Structures are given as C-alpha cells and as structure tokens.
Coordinates of C-alpha atoms in Angstrom, one line a residue:
M7 CA 42.5 -8.7 -2.2
G8 CA 45.7 -6.6 -1.3
C9 CA 48.5 -6.9 -4.7
E10 CA 52.6 -6.9 -4.2
A11 CA 55.0 -4.0 -5.1
A12 CA 55.7 -4.2 -8.9
T13 CA 58.9 -4.0 -10.1
K14 CA 60.2 -1.4 -12.4
E15 CA 59.7 -3.9 -14.8
E16 CA 56.1 -4.5 -14.5
V17 CA 55.5 -0.7 -14.5
A18 CA 57.1 -0.1 -17.0
T19 CA 55.2 -3.0 -19.3
K20 CA 51.9 -1.4 -17.4
E21 CA 52.6 2.2 -18.5
Q22 CA 53.2 0.9 -21.6
A23 CA 49.6 -0.7 -21.9
A24 CA 48.0 1.8 -20.6
A25 CA 49.0 4.8 -23.3
Q26 CA 48.6 2.2 -25.4
E27 CA 44.6 1.5 -24.3
Q28 CA 44.2 4.6 -24.4
V29 CA 44.6 5.7 -28.3
A30 CA 42.6 2.3 -29.1
I31 CA 39.8 3.5 -27.4
K32 CA 40.0 7.2 -28.6
T33 CA 39.7 5.4 -31.3
E34 CA 37.0 3.2 -31.4
V35 CA 33.0 3.0 -30.1
V36 CA 31.3 0.0 -28.8
T37 CA 28.0 0.3 -28.9
K38 CA 25.3 -2.5 -26.5
G39 CA 21.9 -2.5 -25.2
V40 CA 20.7 0.3 -27.6
A41 CA 21.1 2.5 -31.0
T42 CA 23.5 5.6 -31.0
T43 CA 23.3 8.2 -33.7
P44 CA 26.3 9.2 -35.4
D45 CA 25.5 12.3 -33.6
A46 CA 25.8 11.3 -30.3
A47 CA 29.3 9.0 -31.3
N48 CA 30.4 12.3 -32.1
K49 CA 29.7 13.4 -28.6
I50 CA 31.2 11.1 -27.2
E51 CA 34.2 10.5 -28.6
A52 CA 34.2 14.3 -27.6
E53 CA 34.1 13.3 -24.4
K54 CA 37.4 11.2 -24.2
E55 CA 39.6 13.6 -24.5
T56 CA 39.2 14.5 -21.0
G57 CA 37.3 11.2 -19.8
T58 CA 38.9 8.4 -18.5
P59 CA 39.6 5.2 -20.8
D60 CA 37.1 2.4 -21.1
N61 CA 37.9 -0.9 -22.8
A62 CA 34.9 -1.0 -24.7
A63 CA 31.6 1.6 -22.6
S64 CA 27.8 0.8 -24.2
T65 CA 27.1 4.0 -25.9
L66 CA 23.3 4.9 -25.0
T67 CA 20.9 6.5 -25.9
S68 CA 17.4 7.6 -24.9
T69 CA 15.0 4.3 -26.1
D70 CA 12.9 6.9 -26.6
D71 CA 13.9 9.0 -29.1
Q72 CA 17.5 8.8 -29.8
T73 CA 18.1 11.3 -29.1
I74 CA 21.2 12.4 -26.2
V75 CA 19.2 13.7 -22.7
S76 CA 21.8 16.6 -21.4
S77 CA 23.0 15.8 -18.1
S78 CA 21.5 18.9 -17.1
I79 CA 18.8 18.0 -17.7
V80 CA 18.1 14.6 -16.1
T81 CA 17.5 15.5 -12.8
G82 CA 14.0 14.8 -10.2
L83 CA 13.7 11.5 -10.2
E84 CA 17.5 10.6 -9.1
S85 CA 16.6 11.1 -5.8
L86 CA 13.2 10.1 -5.1
T87 CA 13.4 6.8 -1.9
V88 CA 11.2 3.1 -3.2
L89 CA 8.9 3.8 -1.4
D90 CA 8.9 7.8 -2.4
L91 CA 8.4 6.2 -6.1
R92 CA 6.0 3.6 -5.2
Q93 CA 3.8 5.9 -3.8
R94 CA 3.8 8.3 -6.4
L95 CA 3.5 5.0 -8.5
A96 CA 0.9 3.7 -6.6
D97 CA -0.8 7.9 -6.9
G98 CA -1.5 8.0 -10.5
E99 CA 2.2 10.5 -10.8
L100 CA 4.2 8.0 -12.6
T101 CA 3.9 5.2 -14.7
A102 CA 6.3 2.2 -14.9
V103 CA 7.5 3.8 -18.0
A104 CA 8.2 7.2 -17.1
I105 CA 10.7 5.8 -14.2
T106 CA 12.6 3.4 -16.7
R107 CA 12.9 6.7 -19.0
F108 CA 14.3 8.4 -17.2
F109 CA 16.9 5.8 -15.1
L110 CA 17.6 5.4 -18.7
D111 CA 18.4 9.0 -20.1
R112 CA 20.2 9.6 -16.6
I113 CA 22.2 6.4 -18.1
I114 CA 23.4 8.3 -21.2
A115 CA 23.8 11.7 -18.8
M116 CA 25.9 10.2 -15.6
N117 CA 27.2 7.2 -16.8
N118 CA 28.4 7.9 -21.4
L119 CA 28.1 11.7 -21.0
G120 CA 28.7 14.3 -18.1
P121 CA 30.9 12.4 -15.3
R122 CA 31.4 9.8 -17.1
L123 CA 31.2 7.2 -14.7
N124 CA 31.4 4.2 -16.4
A125 CA 28.5 2.3 -14.3
I126 CA 26.8 0.2 -17.4
I127 CA 28.0 -2.2 -19.4
Q128 CA 24.4 -2.1 -21.3
T129 CA 20.7 -1.5 -20.4
N130 CA 18.6 -3.8 -21.6
P131 CA 16.9 -3.4 -25.0
D132 CA 13.8 -4.0 -23.4
A133 CA 12.9 -2.4 -20.3
I134 CA 10.4 -0.1 -22.0
A135 CA 8.1 -2.8 -23.5
I136 CA 8.9 -4.6 -19.9
A137 CA 7.5 -1.7 -18.1
Q138 CA 4.6 -0.7 -20.2
E139 CA 3.2 -4.2 -19.6
L140 CA 3.6 -3.8 -15.9
D141 CA 1.3 -0.5 -16.3
R142 CA -1.1 -2.5 -18.9
K143 CA -1.0 -5.3 -15.3
F144 CA -1.1 -2.3 -13.1
A145 CA -4.5 -0.9 -14.8
E146 CA -6.5 -3.7 -14.7
S147 CA -5.0 -5.7 -10.9
G148 CA -3.5 -3.2 -9.5
P149 CA 0.4 -4.0 -8.7
T150 CA 2.5 -6.8 -9.1
G151 CA 4.4 -7.2 -6.4
P152 CA 6.5 -5.2 -3.9
L153 CA 8.8 -3.5 -7.0
H154 CA 6.3 -2.9 -9.3
G155 CA 7.2 -0.6 -11.5
I156 CA 11.1 0.3 -9.5
P157 CA 14.4 -0.5 -12.1
V158 CA 16.7 -2.6 -10.3
V159 CA 20.7 -2.4 -12.5
L160 CA 21.8 -6.2 -11.7
K161 CA 26.0 -7.1 -11.9
D162 CA 27.2 -8.3 -14.4
N163 CA 28.0 -12.2 -13.5
I164 CA 24.0 -13.0 -13.1
D165 CA 22.9 -13.9 -15.8
T166 CA 19.3 -13.0 -17.1
G167 CA 17.6 -14.8 -20.3
D168 CA 17.2 -12.0 -22.4
A169 CA 18.7 -10.2 -24.9
M170 CA 21.5 -9.0 -22.4
E171 CA 24.1 -10.8 -22.1
T172 CA 26.6 -12.5 -18.8
T173 CA 30.6 -11.6 -18.8
A174 CA 31.8 -11.3 -15.4
G175 CA 33.2 -8.5 -17.2
S176 CA 35.3 -10.3 -19.1
L177 CA 35.9 -10.3 -23.0
A178 CA 36.5 -14.6 -22.7
L179 CA 32.4 -14.6 -22.0
A180 CA 32.4 -11.5 -24.5
G181 CA 28.3 -12.6 -26.3
H182 CA 27.1 -15.3 -24.3
H183 CA 23.8 -14.8 -23.4
A184 CA 22.3 -16.8 -21.2
K185 CA 19.8 -19.3 -21.9
D186 CA 17.8 -18.5 -18.4
D187 CA 16.6 -16.3 -16.0
A188 CA 19.5 -16.7 -12.3
F189 CA 16.7 -18.1 -9.8
L190 CA 16.8 -14.3 -8.1
T191 CA 16.8 -12.3 -11.5
A192 CA 13.5 -14.4 -12.3
R193 CA 12.2 -13.7 -8.3
L194 CA 12.3 -9.9 -9.6
R195 CA 9.7 -9.9 -12.2
A196 CA 7.6 -11.9 -9.7
A197 CA 8.4 -8.6 -7.7
G198 CA 7.7 -6.8 -10.1
A199 CA 10.6 -5.2 -11.2
V200 CA 12.1 -4.0 -13.9
I201 CA 15.1 -5.3 -15.0
L202 CA 17.5 -1.5 -16.4
A203 CA 20.8 -3.0 -17.1
K204 CA 24.2 -4.8 -16.0
A205 CA 26.7 -3.1 -14.0
N206 CA 30.3 -3.2 -14.4
M207 CA 33.0 -4.9 -11.8
S208 CA 36.0 -6.1 -11.2
E209 CA 36.4 -8.2 -13.9
W210 CA 35.9 -12.2 -12.2
A211 CA 34.7 -10.4 -8.8
N212 CA 38.5 -9.8 -8.1
F213 CA 39.7 -12.7 -8.6
R214 CA 42.1 -12.3 -11.4
S215 CA 44.9 -10.7 -10.6
N216 CA 46.6 -9.1 -7.0
D217 CA 47.9 -6.8 -9.4
S218 CA 44.1 -5.5 -11.1
S219 CA 42.8 -2.5 -10.7
S220 CA 38.8 -2.7 -8.7
G221 CA 36.7 -1.7 -10.5
W222 CA 38.5 -2.0 -14.5
S223 CA 37.3 -5.3 -16.5
S224 CA 38.8 -6.1 -20.2
V225 CA 35.0 -5.2 -21.2
A226 CA 33.3 -2.1 -20.7
G227 CA 37.2 -0.6 -18.6
Q228 CA 37.3 2.4 -15.3
T229 CA 34.2 1.9 -13.0
R230 CA 34.5 6.6 -11.3
N231 CA 34.1 7.1 -8.2
P232 CA 31.1 9.3 -8.5
H233 CA 32.1 11.3 -6.0
V234 CA 36.1 12.4 -6.7
L235 CA 36.7 11.2 -10.8
D236 CA 40.2 9.9 -10.2
R237 CA 39.1 8.3 -7.1
N238 CA 38.8 3.8 -6.6
T239 CA 35.0 2.7 -6.4
C240 CA 36.8 -0.6 -4.4
G241 CA 35.1 -4.0 -5.9
S242 CA 33.9 -6.2 -7.0
S243 CA 30.2 -5.3 -7.8
S244 CA 31.7 -1.3 -8.7
G245 CA 28.5 -0.9 -10.7
S246 CA 26.2 -1.5 -9.3
A247 CA 27.6 0.7 -5.2
V248 CA 27.9 3.9 -8.5
A249 CA 24.7 3.1 -10.4
V250 CA 23.0 3.0 -7.1
A251 CA 25.3 6.6 -6.0
A252 CA 25.4 8.8 -8.7
G253 CA 21.0 8.2 -9.3
L254 CA 21.2 5.7 -12.3
S255 CA 18.8 3.5 -10.5
P256 CA 17.0 3.2 -7.7
L257 CA 18.1 -0.6 -6.9
A258 CA 21.4 -2.1 -7.1
V259 CA 22.1 -6.3 -6.0
G260 CA 26.4 -7.0 -6.2
T261 CA 27.8 -10.3 -5.4
E262 CA 30.1 -10.7 -2.4
T263 CA 32.8 -13.2 -1.4
D264 CA 34.9 -11.2 0.9
G265 CA 34.4 -7.6 1.0
S266 CA 32.9 -7.4 -2.9
I267 CA 28.9 -5.6 -1.6
V268 CA 30.3 -3.8 1.2
C269 CA 33.3 -2.3 0.2
P270 CA 32.0 -0.5 -2.8
A271 CA 29.8 0.6 -0.4
G272 CA 31.1 2.1 1.4
I273 CA 33.6 3.8 -0.6
N274 CA 30.4 4.9 -2.5
G275 CA 28.9 6.2 -0.3
V276 CA 25.3 3.9 -0.2
V277 CA 23.6 1.1 2.2
G278 CA 24.8 -2.9 1.0
I279 CA 23.9 -5.4 2.3
K280 CA 25.6 -8.8 2.6
P281 CA 22.7 -11.8 3.2
T282 CA 23.5 -15.1 5.4
V283 CA 24.3 -17.3 2.8
G284 CA 22.9 -19.9 0.7
T285 CA 19.2 -17.8 2.0
V286 CA 19.9 -15.9 -1.9
S287 CA 20.2 -18.4 -4.4
R288 CA 23.6 -18.2 -6.2
R289 CA 22.4 -20.6 -9.2
G290 CA 22.5 -18.7 -12.1
I291 CA 25.6 -16.2 -10.8
I292 CA 29.3 -16.8 -12.4
P293 CA 31.2 -17.9 -9.1
I294 CA 34.6 -18.7 -7.5
S295 CA 32.9 -20.1 -3.8
H296 CA 30.5 -21.7 -3.1
T297 CA 31.7 -21.2 0.6
Q298 CA 31.1 -18.0 0.8
D299 CA 29.4 -16.0 -1.9
T300 CA 25.8 -14.3 -1.4
A301 CA 23.1 -11.3 -3.4
G302 CA 22.6 -9.2 -1.7
P303 CA 21.3 -5.3 -3.0
M304 CA 22.5 -2.0 -2.4
A305 CA 20.1 0.8 -2.2
K306 CA 20.6 4.9 -0.5
T307 CA 18.7 4.0 2.3
V308 CA 18.1 1.0 4.6
L309 CA 14.3 0.3 3.7
G310 CA 15.2 0.5 0.2
A311 CA 17.6 -2.1 0.2
A312 CA 15.3 -3.8 2.8
I313 CA 12.4 -4.5 0.4
L314 CA 15.1 -5.8 -2.4
L315 CA 16.0 -8.2 0.1
E316 CA 12.2 -8.8 0.7
A317 CA 12.3 -10.0 -3.0
L318 CA 15.9 -11.7 -3.6
V319 CA 15.1 -14.2 -0.3
G320 CA 13.9 -17.3 -1.7
Y321 CA 14.8 -21.6 -1.1
D322 CA 16.0 -23.1 -3.6
P323 CA 16.3 -26.0 -3.7
R324 CA 19.2 -26.6 -6.4
D325 CA 21.4 -24.4 -4.5
R326 CA 24.0 -26.6 -3.0
G327 CA 24.2 -24.7 0.1
A328 CA 21.1 -22.6 0.3
R329 CA 19.8 -22.1 3.4
R330 CA 16.1 -20.8 5.2
F331 CA 15.3 -18.2 7.8
P332 CA 13.8 -20.6 10.5
T333 CA 11.2 -18.6 11.2
P334 CA 8.9 -16.3 9.1
V335 CA 10.9 -13.5 8.5
N336 CA 10.3 -9.5 7.9
F337 CA 12.9 -7.9 6.3
M338 CA 11.5 -4.4 6.7
P339 CA 12.6 -2.4 10.6
E340 CA 9.7 -1.1 13.1
T341 CA 10.2 2.9 12.0
Q342 CA 7.7 4.3 14.9
T343 CA 10.6 4.6 17.4
L344 CA 14.3 4.2 17.2
D345 CA 14.9 2.9 20.9
L346 CA 17.5 0.5 21.1
N347 CA 16.9 -0.6 24.5
G348 CA 17.9 -4.3 25.2
T349 CA 20.6 -4.3 22.5
R350 CA 24.1 -4.6 22.9
I351 CA 26.3 -3.8 19.9
G352 CA 30.1 -4.5 20.4
V353 CA 33.3 -2.6 19.7
L354 CA 35.2 -5.1 16.7
R355 CA 38.2 -3.7 16.8
S356 CA 41.0 -6.5 16.1
F357 CA 39.8 -6.4 12.0
F358 CA 40.9 -2.8 10.8
G359 CA 43.2 -1.7 14.3
S360 CA 43.2 1.0 16.8
G361 CA 44.3 4.7 15.9
K362 CA 46.4 4.5 12.2
Y363 CA 43.1 6.8 10.9
P364 CA 41.7 8.8 12.9
G365 CA 39.3 10.0 10.0
V366 CA 37.2 7.0 10.7
E367 CA 38.5 6.8 13.7
R368 CA 36.3 10.0 14.5
I369 CA 34.0 8.7 13.0
F370 CA 33.8 6.1 14.8
T371 CA 33.7 7.2 18.1
S372 CA 30.7 9.6 17.0
T373 CA 29.1 6.6 15.4
I374 CA 29.5 4.5 19.3
E375 CA 28.1 8.1 20.5
T376 CA 25.3 7.7 18.2
L377 CA 23.9 4.5 19.0
T378 CA 24.8 5.0 23.1
D379 CA 22.1 7.9 22.9
L380 CA 19.7 5.0 21.0
G381 CA 20.0 3.1 23.9
A382 CA 22.1 0.8 23.4
E383 CA 24.5 -0.8 25.2
I384 CA 27.8 -1.1 24.0
V385 CA 30.3 -4.0 24.3
D386 CA 34.2 -2.2 23.6
P387 CA 36.4 -3.8 22.4
V388 CA 35.7 -7.2 20.8
R389 CA 38.5 -9.8 19.7
I390 CA 38.3 -11.8 16.8
E391 CA 41.5 -12.3 15.8
S392 CA 42.0 -12.1 11.1
T393 CA 45.5 -13.7 10.7
S394 CA 47.8 -13.9 8.6
T395 CA 47.1 -17.9 8.5
L396 CA 43.8 -17.4 8.5
R397 CA 43.2 -15.3 5.4
D398 CA 45.3 -17.6 3.2
A399 CA 43.1 -20.1 4.1
E400 CA 40.5 -18.1 2.7
F401 CA 42.1 -17.6 -0.5
A402 CA 43.0 -21.2 -0.7
V403 CA 39.2 -22.3 -0.2
M404 CA 38.3 -20.3 -2.6
K405 CA 40.8 -20.7 -5.3
F406 CA 39.8 -24.9 -4.7
E407 CA 35.8 -23.5 -5.5
F408 CA 36.7 -21.8 -8.0
K409 CA 37.8 -23.8 -10.3
A410 CA 34.9 -27.0 -9.4
G411 CA 32.7 -24.2 -9.8
I412 CA 34.0 -22.0 -13.0
A413 CA 34.3 -25.2 -14.8
E414 CA 30.8 -26.1 -13.7
Y415 CA 29.4 -23.2 -14.5
L416 CA 30.5 -22.6 -18.3
G417 CA 29.3 -26.5 -18.5
E418 CA 26.1 -25.9 -18.1
H419 CA 26.0 -22.3 -20.1
G420 CA 27.8 -23.1 -23.0
N421 CA 29.5 -19.8 -24.5
P422 CA 30.3 -18.3 -27.8
N423 CA 34.2 -19.3 -27.8
N424 CA 33.8 -22.2 -25.9
L425 CA 35.9 -22.0 -23.3
A426 CA 34.3 -25.8 -21.1
T427 CA 37.6 -25.0 -18.4
L428 CA 39.4 -22.6 -16.2
A429 CA 42.4 -23.8 -17.5
D430 CA 40.7 -23.1 -21.0
L431 CA 40.2 -19.4 -19.1
I432 CA 43.7 -18.5 -18.6
A433 CA 44.9 -20.1 -22.4
F434 CA 42.3 -17.3 -24.1
N435 CA 43.4 -14.5 -22.0
N436 CA 47.1 -15.4 -23.2
A437 CA 46.1 -15.4 -26.7
N438 CA 44.6 -12.7 -26.3
A439 CA 46.1 -10.4 -23.2
T440 CA 47.1 -7.7 -25.2
S441 CA 42.6 -7.1 -25.3
V442 CA 42.1 -9.0 -21.6
M443 CA 45.6 -8.3 -20.0
P444 CA 47.1 -4.9 -20.8
L445 CA 46.7 -4.4 -16.7
F446 CA 47.7 -7.2 -14.3
G447 CA 47.8 -11.0 -15.4
Q448 CA 45.5 -13.8 -14.3
N449 CA 48.2 -15.4 -11.1
V450 CA 45.2 -15.6 -9.2
F451 CA 43.3 -18.1 -11.7
T452 CA 46.7 -20.1 -12.7
E453 CA 47.2 -20.6 -8.3
S454 CA 44.1 -21.9 -9.1
E455 CA 44.3 -24.2 -12.0
A456 CA 47.1 -25.8 -9.7
M457 CA 45.0 -26.7 -7.2
A458 CA 43.9 -30.5 -7.2
G459 CA 40.4 -30.9 -7.0
L460 CA 37.3 -30.9 -3.4
S461 CA 37.9 -34.1 -2.4
D462 CA 41.9 -33.8 -2.5
P463 CA 42.2 -33.6 1.9
A464 CA 44.2 -30.3 1.9
Y465 CA 40.7 -28.0 0.3
Q466 CA 39.0 -29.7 4.1
T467 CA 41.8 -28.3 6.1
A468 CA 41.5 -24.6 4.4
L469 CA 37.7 -25.5 5.0
E470 CA 39.0 -26.1 8.8
G471 CA 41.1 -23.6 8.4
S472 CA 39.1 -20.8 7.5
A473 CA 35.4 -21.4 7.4
L474 CA 34.8 -23.4 10.5
L475 CA 37.8 -21.6 12.7
V476 CA 36.1 -17.9 12.8
R477 CA 32.2 -19.7 12.6
R478 CA 33.6 -21.2 15.9
A479 CA 35.2 -17.5 17.2
F480 CA 32.6 -16.3 15.8
T481 CA 29.8 -17.5 18.4
E482 CA 31.9 -17.9 21.5
A483 CA 32.1 -14.0 20.5
F484 CA 28.8 -13.2 21.0
S485 CA 28.1 -16.0 24.1
E486 CA 30.5 -15.0 26.5
H487 CA 29.7 -11.1 25.7
D488 CA 25.4 -11.6 24.8
L489 CA 25.5 -9.9 21.8
D490 CA 23.3 -9.3 19.3
V491 CA 25.3 -7.7 16.6
L492 CA 28.8 -6.4 16.2
I493 CA 29.8 -2.9 14.3
A494 CA 33.4 -2.4 13.0
P495 CA 34.5 0.8 10.1
V496 CA 33.7 -0.8 6.5
N497 CA 36.8 1.3 4.7
A498 CA 39.8 3.5 4.4
P499 CA 38.6 6.7 2.0
A500 CA 39.2 5.9 -2.0
W501 CA 42.5 5.2 -3.1
K502 CA 43.3 6.5 -6.6
T503 CA 42.6 4.8 -9.2
D504 CA 46.2 3.4 -9.9
W505 CA 46.4 0.8 -13.1
V506 CA 50.5 0.3 -12.2
H507 CA 50.1 -0.5 -9.2
G508 CA 46.9 -1.8 -8.5
D509 CA 44.4 -0.9 -5.4
R510 CA 45.7 0.6 -2.6
F511 CA 43.0 -1.3 0.3
Q512 CA 43.7 0.7 4.1
L513 CA 41.1 -1.3 6.2
S514 CA 38.3 -3.3 6.4
S515 CA 36.5 -5.8 8.6
S516 CA 34.1 -7.3 5.9
S517 CA 36.3 -11.5 6.3
L518 CA 34.4 -11.7 9.3
A519 CA 31.3 -12.3 8.1
A520 CA 32.5 -13.7 4.1
I521 CA 34.6 -16.0 6.0
S522 CA 31.7 -17.9 8.4
G523 CA 29.1 -16.9 6.1
N524 CA 27.2 -14.4 8.6
P525 CA 25.0 -11.2 7.8
S526 CA 26.4 -8.0 7.5
V527 CA 24.7 -4.6 6.8
V528 CA 26.7 -1.5 5.8
V529 CA 25.2 1.9 6.2
P530 CA 26.8 5.5 5.8
A531 CA 28.5 7.1 8.6
G532 CA 30.5 10.7 7.4
Y533 CA 33.1 11.7 5.0
I534 CA 36.5 12.7 5.2
S535 CA 37.5 14.7 2.2
S536 CA 34.3 14.5 0.2
L537 CA 34.8 10.9 0.1
P538 CA 31.9 8.6 2.8
V539 CA 33.0 6.3 5.5
N540 CA 31.1 3.1 5.8
I541 CA 29.7 1.7 8.8
A542 CA 29.2 -2.1 9.4
F543 CA 26.6 -4.1 11.6
I544 CA 27.6 -7.3 11.6
G545 CA 25.0 -10.6 13.5
P546 CA 25.0 -15.0 13.4
A547 CA 23.3 -16.3 10.9
F548 CA 19.4 -15.4 9.5
S549 CA 19.7 -11.6 12.4
E550 CA 18.9 -9.9 9.4
P551 CA 15.8 -8.3 10.8
V552 CA 18.6 -7.8 13.6
L553 CA 20.4 -5.9 12.4
I554 CA 18.7 -4.1 9.4
Q555 CA 16.4 -2.1 12.7
V556 CA 19.9 -1.2 13.9
A557 CA 21.2 0.2 10.6
Y558 CA 18.0 1.8 10.3
A559 CA 17.6 4.0 13.6
F560 CA 21.5 4.6 13.3
E561 CA 20.7 6.1 9.7
Q562 CA 17.6 7.8 10.8
A563 CA 19.9 9.6 13.9
T564 CA 22.5 10.9 11.1
R565 CA 21.1 11.2 8.7
A566 CA 24.5 10.8 7.2
F567 CA 24.3 10.4 3.3
Q568 CA 25.2 12.8 0.6
P569 CA 24.5 12.4 -2.9
P570 CA 28.2 12.7 -4.6
R571 CA 29.3 15.8 -6.1
F572 CA 31.6 15.0 -9.0
L573 CA 34.5 16.2 -7.8
P574 CA 37.3 15.8 -10.2
T575 CA 39.8 14.7 -8.5
L576 CA 41.3 16.4 -4.3
E577 CA 43.9 19.0 -3.5
T578 CA 44.5 16.7 -0.8
D579 CA 46.2 12.7 -1.6
Q580 CA 43.8 12.3 1.9

C-alpha cells in the first residue's frame, strides 16, 4: 500500500507525537513471555538510549537461569539450515531443548539487546516444556514429524491456543488469547515444530492507514532491518522476515494479502513463498481479504521454505476458499541436478518499469543470464499491465471483505475489550489515540467501514475488475508464450524508516500473484550498498513444485544470501 504526502501541519503533529513516544518508551519496560530480572530491566533501559523506540517491546531472559545472555556468545546454530538441524538431531548431537534454548537466548541478545531488532513481540513460555516432550518422544520412537524439534516463529495475527496473545500488533486486541490453534498452527505442532514466539508486524497487516510505517505496531513499536538498522523492513510480515534473516529462528510463518510475505522477504534477504490461495488454511488468522489472504513460509534457503510449506499445506473444509492440489505433490526440489533445459521463463517488466533503478536492473540482468546458463528458455518481455483502475478495484475488494471478515473473526473469538465490529475498533482507536495512533491514523479503517455488505453489486464489480481480470490476463500470457514461470524483481533497496511521511515503496511485482491468487517464490539475488534485492518466480495456481525447483536451481547457482551485518546506517542514501 502506498502513502500520500503529508501537510505541514500533519508533519508537525507526527514529529511531536514521535518525540512524545520516545519519552514514554524510555520510562517503561513492558514484559511478555518470560519473566525478567531487575538487572535485565536495567540493561534494557540503558540500551534504549541508543536503540530505536519500541512502544511495548517484550523483555526476555533465558528460560534456563533467568540471566541475560551476551550477544557475543549467542552464536553457532543461527547459521545452520533446517536440514542441518534435523541431521544433528538425528545424530544425537543436539536435542530439541538445546536448539530451543539457543534461539530463546539469541532473541534476548539480538532482539531486546544488541541491535534491538524488535522483531519478536513475545516468546512462548511453554517452548522449553514442548521441546522436552519432543525429546522424550524422540528417545522412545524417533522424530514425530518433518519439523521435529525445529523452532518456528508465527506472525502475531495467527492464533495459538496457548499462553501467547494474538493481537495483529494492535493494542485494541491486547490480552486476547485465542481459544484454539489456527489450523496451520495445529499442523505445525503435528509436524513436531516448537512454536517459539510471535513476530512483530505492521499493525493490522498494514491495513489501518495509507500513511503507515511498515513494521510498526502499537503493541511493540518499530521493527528494525538487520542489514542496516535505520532502514525499513517492509511488511506486513516484518518480524517474521527479520527473525529468519537475523537468526532468531530457523523458520517463520508470515501472511500476505498483497506483498506482505514477498516484500519483507526481499527487503531482509530471505526466501519467502506465497502459496496458491486456499491451499494453506486461513482459519484462525486475523483476516483482510478472503479472496487474497494466505499464510506462507520464510527461511534462509529454498529447501527450508519447502519443508515448512509441506507442513502448512492441508485442506481445511472450514475455510470457505479452501483448495486442494489436483494431484499429490512433493514440494522438495530435485537436488541432484540444476538443469533447467526446457523450462520457459517469461520476463515481467511492466509491473516495475525499466531503467529507473540501475542497481536493480543490473541484478535482474544477471539473474536472466544465470537462468539462461542453467538451460532455461527466456521470453523477454512478457507484458501484463498494472493500471490504477486495477489497483483501485483490488483495494475496494479488500475494504469490502475486511469489514465483513473482521466482524466474523471478532464475533467467533472474542477479546478483552469486547470489540465485535470494525466500527468498534475505530471507536477504540479514537478513544485511545495517544497510544494507538501516535504516528498515523486509520483512514483505511474508516473507508472500509463505509463499504456496504458483500451482497452489494459494487463488490462484484470490484471483483470482476481485479481478481477475475488478472486471472484471465495471467492465463492468456502463459498460454500465448507457453510459459512455465514468470520472473520479476521483488524490491528496490530498503528505504529509511520515516514516521512522518510513511513508507516509500520504489517498485513492486507482488500484485500479479496476489490478485490472481497464484503462487510466487522469492529468493535473494544480490545486494546494493549492503541492502538485499530478491527475485520473484511466479506461476499459475498449484505450480509451487515447479517454482521451487527453478528457485532452488537459481539459489544454488548464485549463492546470493548473505547474513546481515547490523550496520547502524549507510553513508549514502541509496
């Protein structure tokens, strides 16, 4: 979602609000998840002098001895892949408890101290107990599933029927404990995962205001980019992407309506998969649009993301838009060959322009050359136009569906503030504007509230002008050029976080897959001034295995991923 220029009065108001928030933050430590000690609180207070404001960041300590762990010693496992961790568990070199404790300690060291990434809202106080039970089962009968003992972080709009809250980053839902796991959460537990923590996110998944700062929430404040700390993380799955990039967790789950998995994955330089809409259940996820919403995996590698996707995908008859893969699928790529002979790849240029971002153009050109060297047949260009009319229709669909969907979620789940409708949320925000809206308002909420119901003819018109139109154009392009995959850049380098003017998106290719409901896989492709740029591999519905195979071949050929360096800033404004 874009942002509009602010008036001078708005700028002054926002600057004053930001200053007031910084003062408030320095006098308050809010604790969630695991208990903190006085020494820990003192250390965190000291860190606030140099850290970014974080309205209610959780203070965490080791679950082992309640002592703060220095970031200088919390290293070792963060660079291991999911396959590495699984092998060490199988060989008896590691236990689920050891892995879980390591990542909990690293969250303390990197999220709350050190670079103060603010990617994690709360840790799971039961994580060690869960890991202990998994170790017991492993000793008795081996691994319980493909994710046995592997920590996973969930975005804070995904229900967990445990001690953790589900807030969508909003103080309006503070204290809300889901009665049950989301469908996907239950699948992860069945696969043996340790639900480690909840990730910070753009409040209400970036759907409250056009002037929002991605990665900021009234519950936890601003998430920081681990590559360059004053740069934005994109959103809305900000904390999920940062958690993986910074080694706070080997795996994370994000959600997307349009761009909210692929953009933060790109900006933070990790792998993200936006699945075919409906193949991963949305039940138990705070909604925006049932036409476009999906959850999806984030990992450092394509293999890691594929393993997590395997656990997430499953038909849920209680999801109104549930879809099955037409045939049994294996998401794991063939690792013995990188041969792409016979694969036809179209180059999508019309969604991001041409020649405007020389650094991105250089990386994209190199990507095309790499895919050609791997044997792919390149069709350049393939045009599927994005127009302002299309974007307006997509936004209208979201606003219609959000009003209905949030009322349904609130009605089913309840919350401590007894909010039952979007109108209730708007009223709560107005009554608590100082804490909930210190930086930006809620114009998207009010526009959504003004929409009629889903039976209104205007809703069907918007659907026909967005989802149905793009699906037809997508099908025609793939048929005309006999394509297997489309490619496009995901992002330009991250912009500086700006609480006055909001986000500054420079390019995006997310809408084609988002509006059509089709899948995309995004993979690191290069860097501009230490800031990552990803490439998207986009395909028709249910083409995840093909996309994953092509993305894996590209990843192995380029080895572009780089761990973040936690730079405070850049000398240039690139």
